[in-house]
PDB file of C-alpha atoms in Angstrom:
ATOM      1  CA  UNK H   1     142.530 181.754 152.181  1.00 64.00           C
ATOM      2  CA  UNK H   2     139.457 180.682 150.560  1.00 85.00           C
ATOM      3  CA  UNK H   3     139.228 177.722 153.445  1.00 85.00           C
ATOM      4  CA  UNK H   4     136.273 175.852 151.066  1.00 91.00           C
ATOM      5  CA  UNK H   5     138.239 175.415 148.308  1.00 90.00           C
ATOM      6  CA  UNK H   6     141.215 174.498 149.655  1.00 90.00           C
ATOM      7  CA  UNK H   7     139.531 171.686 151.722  1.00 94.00           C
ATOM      8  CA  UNK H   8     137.864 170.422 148.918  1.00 95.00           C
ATOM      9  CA  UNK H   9     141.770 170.370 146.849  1.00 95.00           C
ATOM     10  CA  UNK H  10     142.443 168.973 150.228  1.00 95.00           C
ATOM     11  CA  UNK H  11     139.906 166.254 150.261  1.00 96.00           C
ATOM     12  CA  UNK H  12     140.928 165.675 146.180  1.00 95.00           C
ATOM     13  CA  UNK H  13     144.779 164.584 146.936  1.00 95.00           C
ATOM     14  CA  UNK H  14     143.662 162.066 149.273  1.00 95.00           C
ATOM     15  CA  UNK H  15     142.152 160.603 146.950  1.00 94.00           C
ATOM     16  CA  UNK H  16     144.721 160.607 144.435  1.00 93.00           C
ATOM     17  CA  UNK H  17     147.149 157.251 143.849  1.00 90.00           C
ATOM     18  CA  UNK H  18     149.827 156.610 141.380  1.00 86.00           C
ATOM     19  CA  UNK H  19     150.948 153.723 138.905  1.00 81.00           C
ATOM     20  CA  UNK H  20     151.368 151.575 142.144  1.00 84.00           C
ATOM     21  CA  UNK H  21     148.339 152.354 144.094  1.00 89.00           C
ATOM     22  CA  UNK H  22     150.149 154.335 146.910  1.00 88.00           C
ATOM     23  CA  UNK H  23     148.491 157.938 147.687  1.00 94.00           C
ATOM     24  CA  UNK H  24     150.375 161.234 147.891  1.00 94.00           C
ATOM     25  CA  UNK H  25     153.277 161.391 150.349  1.00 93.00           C
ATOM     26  CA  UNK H  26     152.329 162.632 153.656  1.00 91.00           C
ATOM     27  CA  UNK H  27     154.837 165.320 154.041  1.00 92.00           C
ATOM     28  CA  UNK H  28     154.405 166.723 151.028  1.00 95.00           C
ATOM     29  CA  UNK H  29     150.859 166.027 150.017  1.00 96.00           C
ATOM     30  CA  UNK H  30     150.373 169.660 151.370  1.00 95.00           C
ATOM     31  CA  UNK H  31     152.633 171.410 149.579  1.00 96.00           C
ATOM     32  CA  UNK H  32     150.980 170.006 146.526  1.00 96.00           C
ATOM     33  CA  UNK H  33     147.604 171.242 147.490  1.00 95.00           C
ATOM     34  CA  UNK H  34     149.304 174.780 148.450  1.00 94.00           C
ATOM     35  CA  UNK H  35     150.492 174.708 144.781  1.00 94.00           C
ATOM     36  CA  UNK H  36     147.079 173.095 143.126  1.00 93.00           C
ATOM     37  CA  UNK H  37     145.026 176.079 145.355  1.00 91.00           C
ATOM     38  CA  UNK H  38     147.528 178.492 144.031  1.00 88.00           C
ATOM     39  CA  UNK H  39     146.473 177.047 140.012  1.00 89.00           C
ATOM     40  CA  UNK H  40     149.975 175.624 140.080  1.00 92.00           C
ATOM     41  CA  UNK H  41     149.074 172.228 138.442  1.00 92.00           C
ATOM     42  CA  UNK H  42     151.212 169.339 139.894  1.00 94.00           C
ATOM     43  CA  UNK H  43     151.564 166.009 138.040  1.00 92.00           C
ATOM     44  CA  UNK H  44     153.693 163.492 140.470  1.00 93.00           C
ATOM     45  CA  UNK H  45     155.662 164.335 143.677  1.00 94.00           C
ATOM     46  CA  UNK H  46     157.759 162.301 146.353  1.00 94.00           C
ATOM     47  CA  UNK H  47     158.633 163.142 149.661  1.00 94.00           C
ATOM     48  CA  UNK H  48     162.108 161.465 149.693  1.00 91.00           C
ATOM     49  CA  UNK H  49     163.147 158.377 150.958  1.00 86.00           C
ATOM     50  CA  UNK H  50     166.038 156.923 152.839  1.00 84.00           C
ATOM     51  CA  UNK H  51     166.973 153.703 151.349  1.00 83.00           C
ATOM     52  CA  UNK H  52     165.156 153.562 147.879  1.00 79.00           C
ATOM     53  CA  UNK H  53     164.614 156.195 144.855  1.00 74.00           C
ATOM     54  CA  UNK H  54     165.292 159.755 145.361  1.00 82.00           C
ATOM     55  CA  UNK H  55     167.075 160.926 148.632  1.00 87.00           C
ATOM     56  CA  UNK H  56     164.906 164.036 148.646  1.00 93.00           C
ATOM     57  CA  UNK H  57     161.320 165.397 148.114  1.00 96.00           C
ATOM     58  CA  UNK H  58     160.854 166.813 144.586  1.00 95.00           C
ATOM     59  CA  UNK H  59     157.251 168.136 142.917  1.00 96.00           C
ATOM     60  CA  UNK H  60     156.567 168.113 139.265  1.00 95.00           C
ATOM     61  CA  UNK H  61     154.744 170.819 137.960  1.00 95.00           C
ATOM     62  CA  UNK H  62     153.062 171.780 134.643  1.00 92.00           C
ATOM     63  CA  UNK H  63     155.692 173.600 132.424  1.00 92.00           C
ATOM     64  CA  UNK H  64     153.687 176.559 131.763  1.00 91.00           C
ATOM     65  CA  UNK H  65     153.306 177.207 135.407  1.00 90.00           C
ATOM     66  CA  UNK H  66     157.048 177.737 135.675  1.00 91.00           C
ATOM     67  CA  UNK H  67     157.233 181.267 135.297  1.00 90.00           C
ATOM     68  CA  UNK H  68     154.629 181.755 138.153  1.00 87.00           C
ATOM     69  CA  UNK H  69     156.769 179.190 140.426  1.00 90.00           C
ATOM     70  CA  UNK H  70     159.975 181.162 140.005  1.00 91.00           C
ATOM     71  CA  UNK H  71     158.848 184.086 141.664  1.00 89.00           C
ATOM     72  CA  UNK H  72     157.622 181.987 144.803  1.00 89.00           C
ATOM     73  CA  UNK H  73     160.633 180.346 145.223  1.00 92.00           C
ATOM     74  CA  UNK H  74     163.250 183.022 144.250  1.00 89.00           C
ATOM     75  CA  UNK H  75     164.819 183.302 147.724  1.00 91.00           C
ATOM     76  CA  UNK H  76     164.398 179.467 148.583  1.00 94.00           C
ATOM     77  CA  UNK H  77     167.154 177.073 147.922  1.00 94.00           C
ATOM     78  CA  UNK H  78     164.940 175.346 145.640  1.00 96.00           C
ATOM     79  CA  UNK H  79     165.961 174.383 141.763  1.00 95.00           C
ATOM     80  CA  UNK H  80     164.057 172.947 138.845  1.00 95.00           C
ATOM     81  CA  UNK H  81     165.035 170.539 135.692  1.00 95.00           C
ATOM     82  CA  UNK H  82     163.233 170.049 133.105  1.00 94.00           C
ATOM     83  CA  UNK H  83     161.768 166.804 132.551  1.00 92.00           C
ATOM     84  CA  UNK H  84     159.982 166.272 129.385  1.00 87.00           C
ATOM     85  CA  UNK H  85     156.917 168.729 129.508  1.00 87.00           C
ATOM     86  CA  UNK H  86     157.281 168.661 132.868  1.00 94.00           C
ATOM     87  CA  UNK H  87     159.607 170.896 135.213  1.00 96.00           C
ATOM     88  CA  UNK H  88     160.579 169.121 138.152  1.00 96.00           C
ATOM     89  CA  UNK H  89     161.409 171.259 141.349  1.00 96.00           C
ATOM     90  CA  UNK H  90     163.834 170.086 144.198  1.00 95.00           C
ATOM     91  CA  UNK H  91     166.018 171.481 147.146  1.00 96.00           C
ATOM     92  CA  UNK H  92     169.581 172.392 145.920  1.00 95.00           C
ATOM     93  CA  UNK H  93     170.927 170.114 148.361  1.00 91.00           C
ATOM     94  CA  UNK H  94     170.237 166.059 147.991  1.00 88.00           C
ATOM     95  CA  UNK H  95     169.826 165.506 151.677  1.00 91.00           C
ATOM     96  CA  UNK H  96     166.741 164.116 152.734  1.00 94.00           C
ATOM     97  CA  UNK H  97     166.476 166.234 156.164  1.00 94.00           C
ATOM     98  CA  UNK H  98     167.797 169.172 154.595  1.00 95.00           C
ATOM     99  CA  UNK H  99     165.663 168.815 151.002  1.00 95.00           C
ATOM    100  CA  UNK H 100     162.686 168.294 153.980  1.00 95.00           C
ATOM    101  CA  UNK H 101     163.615 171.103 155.595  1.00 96.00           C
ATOM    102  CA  UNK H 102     163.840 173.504 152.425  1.00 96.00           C
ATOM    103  CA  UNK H 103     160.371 172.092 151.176  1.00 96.00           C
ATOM    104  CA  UNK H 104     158.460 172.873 154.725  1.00 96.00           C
ATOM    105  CA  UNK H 105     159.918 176.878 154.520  1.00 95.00           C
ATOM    106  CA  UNK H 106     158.370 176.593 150.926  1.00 95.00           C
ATOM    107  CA  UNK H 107     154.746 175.448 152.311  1.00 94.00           C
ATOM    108  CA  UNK H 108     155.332 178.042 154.857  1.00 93.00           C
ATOM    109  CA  UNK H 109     155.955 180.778 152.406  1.00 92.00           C
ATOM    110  CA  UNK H 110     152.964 179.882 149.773  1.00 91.00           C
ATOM    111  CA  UNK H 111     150.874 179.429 153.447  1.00 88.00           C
ATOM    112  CA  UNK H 112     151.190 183.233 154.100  1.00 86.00           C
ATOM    113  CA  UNK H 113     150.765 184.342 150.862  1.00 80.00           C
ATOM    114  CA  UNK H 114     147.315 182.750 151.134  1.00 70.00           C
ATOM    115  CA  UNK H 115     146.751 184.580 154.047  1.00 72.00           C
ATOM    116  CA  UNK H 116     147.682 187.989 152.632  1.00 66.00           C
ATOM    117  CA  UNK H 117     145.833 187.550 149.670  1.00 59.00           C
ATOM    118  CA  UNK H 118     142.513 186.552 151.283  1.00 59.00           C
TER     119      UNK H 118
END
């Protein structure tokens, strides 16, 4: 892994808000800089909540990255849905622990790709 450039995509997403002001979810704010260091262009993400909006984390990527997503999570129990130009991707299961669960073997995976490849 190239470990200067993915600190400074690192340092980037902790920088990065959205429409509310609130920065990147801690649990998955890495898997969106795996995916950003991997030129897997993310546009929102959510780590899940218990009592308010979606029950489980969920990434949205670019749509033309798609193709190049599929292969990384072919074995994972990971879907996606299409959301405007955007293709959303989320654990098969709408369990927060589980979704969580599902999303950390997916860091883990892209995390020794990395190390394979560099």
């Amino acid at each position: 892994m190239n470990k200067i450039r993915y600190k400074t995509i690192d340092e980037k997403s902790k920088t990065i808000t959205d429409g509310l002001g609130l920065p990147i979810d801690r649990g998955v704010r890495e898997l969106v800089v795996l995916l950003n260091y991997n030129n897997i262009s993310t546009t929102q993400s959510c780590w899940g909540h218990k009592n308010r909006g979606s029950s489980y984390p969920w990434v949205d990527i670019h749509q033309e990255h798609l193709g190049e997503l599929l292969i990384i999570i072919s074995n994972l129990d990971i879907e996606t849905e299409e959301i405007s130009n955007t293709i959303r991707i989320l654990p098969k299961t709408k369990n927060l622990i589980e979704g969580r669960k599902t999303f950390n073997k997916l860091k883990k995976k892209l995390k020794n790709m990395y190390e394979k490849i560099n």
